[in-house]
Structures are given as C-alpha cells and as structure tokens.
CSV table of C-alpha atoms in Angstrom, one decimal:
chain,number,residue,atom,x,y,z
A,6,MET,CA,-8.2,71.7,-23.4
A,7,ALA,CA,-7.7,72.1,-27.4
A,8,GLY,CA,-5.3,69.6,-27.2
A,9,SER,CA,-7.0,66.9,-24.9
A,10,LYS,CA,-9.7,67.0,-27.9
A,11,GLY,CA,-7.4,66.1,-30.7
A,12,LYS,CA,-6.4,63.4,-28.2
A,13,GLN,CA,-9.2,61.4,-27.5
A,14,LYS,CA,-10.2,61.7,-31.3
A,15,THR,CA,-7.0,59.9,-32.2
A,16,VAL,CA,-7.8,57.2,-29.2
A,17,ARG,CA,-11.8,57.2,-30.9
A,18,ASP,CA,-10.3,56.4,-34.8
A,19,MET,CA,-7.5,54.0,-33.3
A,20,ILE,CA,-10.6,52.2,-31.6
A,21,LEU,CA,-12.8,51.9,-34.7
A,22,SER,CA,-9.8,50.7,-36.5
A,23,LEU,CA,-9.0,48.0,-34.8
A,24,ALA,CA,-13.2,47.2,-34.7
A,25,LEU,CA,-12.7,47.5,-38.5
A,26,ILE,CA,-10.0,45.1,-38.6
A,27,GLY,CA,-11.7,42.7,-36.3
A,28,VAL,CA,-15.1,42.6,-38.1
A,29,ALA,CA,-13.1,42.1,-41.9
A,30,ALA,CA,-11.2,39.0,-39.8
A,31,ALA,CA,-14.1,37.7,-38.9
A,32,VAL,CA,-16.0,37.8,-42.3
A,33,ILE,CA,-12.5,36.5,-44.1
A,34,TYR,CA,-12.8,33.7,-41.1
A,35,ILE,CA,-16.1,32.4,-42.1
A,36,PHE,CA,-16.5,32.8,-45.7
A,37,VAL,CA,-12.9,31.4,-46.5
A,38,PRO,CA,-13.2,27.4,-46.4
A,39,HIS,CA,-11.1,25.3,-43.9
A,40,ASP,CA,-10.3,21.8,-44.1
A,41,ASP,CA,-9.7,20.5,-40.7
A,42,HIS,CA,-9.4,16.5,-41.7
A,43,ALA,CA,-6.1,15.6,-43.3
A,44,PRO,CA,-5.2,15.3,-47.0
A,45,ASP,CA,-6.7,12.5,-48.8
A,46,ILE,CA,-3.3,10.1,-49.9
A,47,LYS,CA,-2.9,9.0,-53.3
A,48,ARG,CA,-2.6,5.1,-53.3
A,49,VAL,CA,0.0,3.7,-55.8
A,50,ASP,CA,0.6,0.8,-57.2
A,51,TYR,CA,3.5,-1.1,-55.9
A,52,SER,CA,3.5,-4.5,-58.4
A,53,VAL,CA,6.2,-2.8,-61.1
A,54,GLU,CA,8.7,-1.8,-58.8
A,55,LEU,CA,8.1,-5.1,-56.5
A,56,ALA,CA,8.6,-7.3,-59.9
A,57,GLY,CA,11.9,-5.1,-60.8
A,58,ALA,CA,13.5,-5.4,-57.0
A,59,ARG,CA,12.7,-8.9,-56.8
A,60,ARG,CA,14.5,-9.4,-60.1
A,61,ALA,CA,17.5,-7.2,-59.0
A,62,ALA,CA,17.7,-7.6,-55.2
A,63,SER,CA,20.4,-10.1,-53.9
A,64,TYR,CA,17.7,-11.3,-51.3
A,65,PRO,CA,14.4,-12.3,-51.3
A,66,VAL,CA,11.8,-9.7,-51.7
A,67,VAL,CA,8.8,-9.5,-49.6
A,68,ALA,CA,5.5,-8.0,-49.9
A,69,PRO,CA,1.8,-8.3,-48.0
A,70,GLN,CA,-0.8,-10.6,-49.8
A,71,GLY,CA,-3.8,-10.4,-48.5
A,72,LEU,CA,-4.4,-7.2,-46.5
A,73,PRO,CA,-7.9,-5.6,-47.0
A,74,ALA,CA,-8.6,-2.8,-49.1
A,75,SER,CA,-8.7,0.1,-46.4
A,76,TRP,CA,-4.9,-0.4,-46.1
A,77,LYS,CA,-3.6,2.1,-48.6
A,78,ALA,CA,0.2,1.3,-50.7
A,79,THR,CA,1.6,5.1,-50.1
A,80,SER,CA,5.4,4.8,-51.1
A,81,VAL,CA,7.5,2.1,-52.9
A,82,ARG,CA,11.0,2.7,-54.0
A,83,TYR,CA,14.0,0.1,-54.6
A,84,GLN,CA,17.2,1.2,-54.7
A,85,ALA,CA,20.3,-1.3,-55.9
A,86,GLU,CA,22.8,1.3,-54.9
A,87,ASP,CA,22.0,1.6,-51.4
A,88,SER,CA,22.3,-1.7,-50.2
A,89,ASP,CA,19.9,-3.3,-52.3
A,90,ARG,CA,17.4,-0.8,-50.2
A,91,TRP,CA,13.5,-1.9,-50.4
A,92,HIS,CA,10.6,0.2,-49.3
A,93,LEU,CA,6.9,0.2,-49.6
A,94,GLY,CA,4.7,2.3,-47.4
A,95,PHE,CA,1.3,1.9,-46.4
A,96,GLN,CA,-1.6,4.2,-44.7
A,97,THR,CA,-3.5,1.8,-41.8
A,98,PRO,CA,-7.2,2.2,-42.1
A,99,ASP,CA,-7.1,4.6,-38.8
A,100,GLY,CA,-4.6,6.7,-40.6
A,101,GLN,CA,-1.5,5.6,-39.4
A,102,TYR,CA,1.7,4.4,-41.1
A,103,VAL,CA,3.2,1.3,-41.6
A,104,GLN,CA,6.2,0.5,-43.6
A,105,VAL,CA,8.1,-2.3,-44.7
A,106,GLU,CA,11.8,-2.2,-45.0
A,107,GLN,CA,14.7,-4.5,-46.4
A,108,SER,CA,18.1,-4.4,-47.4
A,109,ALA,CA,21.7,-5.9,-47.9
A,110,GLY,CA,23.3,-2.8,-45.4
A,111,LYS,CA,24.7,-3.6,-42.3
A,112,ARG,CA,21.9,-4.3,-40.3
A,113,ALA,CA,22.0,-2.1,-37.2
A,114,ASP,CA,22.0,0.8,-40.1
A,115,VAL,CA,18.8,-0.8,-41.6
A,116,ILE,CA,16.9,-0.8,-37.7
A,117,ASP,CA,18.2,2.4,-36.9
A,118,THR,CA,17.0,4.0,-40.4
A,119,ALA,CA,13.3,2.0,-40.6
A,120,SER,CA,12.7,2.6,-36.7
A,121,GLN,CA,14.3,6.2,-36.7
A,122,GLY,CA,16.1,5.3,-33.4
A,123,GLY,CA,14.7,2.6,-31.9
A,124,SER,CA,16.0,0.0,-29.4
A,125,ALA,CA,15.7,-4.0,-29.4
A,126,THR,CA,13.4,-5.0,-26.3
A,127,ARG,CA,13.6,-8.5,-24.9
A,128,HIS,CA,9.8,-9.4,-26.5
A,129,THR,CA,10.2,-11.7,-29.7
A,130,GLU,CA,7.2,-12.8,-31.4
A,131,ARG,CA,6.2,-16.3,-33.6
A,132,ILE,CA,3.9,-14.5,-36.4
A,133,ASP,CA,3.4,-17.2,-39.3
A,134,GLY,CA,6.3,-19.6,-38.3
A,135,ARG,CA,8.8,-16.8,-38.1
A,136,THR,CA,10.5,-14.8,-34.9
A,137,TRP,CA,10.5,-11.1,-35.2
A,138,THR,CA,12.4,-8.9,-32.4
A,139,ARG,CA,10.1,-6.1,-31.0
A,140,TYR,CA,11.9,-2.5,-30.9
A,141,THR,CA,10.8,0.4,-29.4
A,142,GLY,CA,12.0,4.1,-28.3
A,143,GLY,CA,12.3,5.4,-31.6
A,144,ARG,CA,10.0,7.3,-33.5
A,145,TYR,CA,8.1,4.5,-35.1
A,146,ASP,CA,7.7,0.9,-32.9
A,147,ALA,CA,8.9,-2.0,-35.3
A,148,LEU,CA,9.0,-5.4,-35.9
A,149,VAL,CA,12.7,-7.3,-36.9
A,150,LEU,CA,12.6,-10.4,-38.6
A,151,GLU,CA,15.6,-12.9,-37.5
A,152,GLY,CA,17.2,-15.9,-39.4
A,153,THR,CA,17.6,-13.6,-42.9
A,154,PRO,CA,21.4,-13.6,-43.2
A,155,GLY,CA,22.5,-11.4,-46.3
A,156,SER,CA,19.6,-9.0,-45.4
A,157,THR,CA,17.2,-7.6,-42.8
A,158,THR,CA,13.8,-7.2,-42.8
A,159,VAL,CA,11.7,-4.6,-40.6
A,160,VAL,CA,8.2,-3.7,-40.3
A,161,ALA,CA,7.8,-0.3,-38.5
A,162,GLY,CA,6.0,2.4,-38.3
A,163,THR,CA,3.0,4.9,-35.8
A,164,GLY,CA,0.2,2.1,-36.4
A,165,SER,CA,0.1,-0.4,-33.0
A,166,LEU,CA,1.5,-3.4,-32.4
A,167,ALA,CA,-1.5,-5.2,-33.8
A,168,GLN,CA,-1.1,-3.5,-36.7
A,169,LEU,CA,2.2,-4.3,-37.3
A,170,THR,CA,1.4,-7.8,-36.6
A,171,ASP,CA,-0.7,-7.9,-39.5
A,172,MET,CA,1.9,-6.4,-41.8
A,173,ALA,CA,4.4,-9.1,-40.8
A,174,THR,CA,1.8,-11.8,-41.1
A,175,ALA,CA,0.7,-10.6,-44.8
A,176,LEU,CA,4.3,-10.6,-45.6
A,177,ARG,CA,5.0,-13.3,-48.6
A,178,ILE,CA,8.0,-13.6,-51.0
A,179,LYS,CA,6.7,-15.1,-54.1
C-alpha cells in the first residue's frame, strides 16, 4: 500500500500543475490585448511614379480620376526593365483589393499575372465607351481592355464586378 500513496500524490500533483497552467493561460489571454481587425494599410501618393511612368512608358499610362476618397491607393510601381510594367493597387471601401496593371509585355502573360490564372469569359462590358472582356477563375476576377495595340490594360482584384467596373470607368490618360 505504501507504493499506492506515492502514485496518488504524483497524479494529484500533475492535476494541480495542469490547473495552475490553465489559470495562468487564462490570465494571459484576458490581459494581453487582441487586435481582431485587419491592420490599417497606409495610403500611398502615386503622383510622382505616375508622372515618371507617363514619361518613360511606350504606351499611354492610365490612372483613376474621380474615385471617392474611400478608395485608398496602397501600392504603386513602374518597372521599365520589365516590359514597361505599371502597377497601381487600391483598397476598396469594404476592404477588398483592386489593381490596375499595364504592360507592353506579351498580352497572355500580363493577363495571367494580373488575374493570377484567370480565363476569358464570353462576356464583354462596354465601360465609358471602351470594350472590356471579363476574366474569371483565377485568384482575381479581371476586366481586360480590348483594342490597345502595343500594351495590355487589366483591372483585377478581389473586389466585386461593380468595383472593377468603377475602377475601369475612372481610368484616364492624361
């Protein structure tokens, strides 16, 4: 029977230790602040990059005009060495992502990269007097501008078709 008391004490100590660890974990959980919402993404000013891209690119570079202030520009870049690639990314008012991609590179590659694997549908949209083809099935849905020899323009992202259309409508060449 002497051996049995030692085992009972060991089991009791283990249970007490687990309870103490549980209490400590609960205290840490309660008092350590949690941030359950997405981080605030910094707004970027793309005017300098846009001016440089418009001077350097081999095609007319587009950018939105007249979007509500609730659309936040979050990323911008122009890469002359990468087929004159222009990129402008936005966070929509509801937290989705919409980007404008332009390039003088191979059309199929530009569309595949911008839509991340999308395929053309049979649907076209007439937006602000221009024809855009809808792409789906990739990571992003996309609208691809037709009739632009020498470059490809894609509006793509996680935003709704209405948001992609809003961006396409706002695009201007200055």
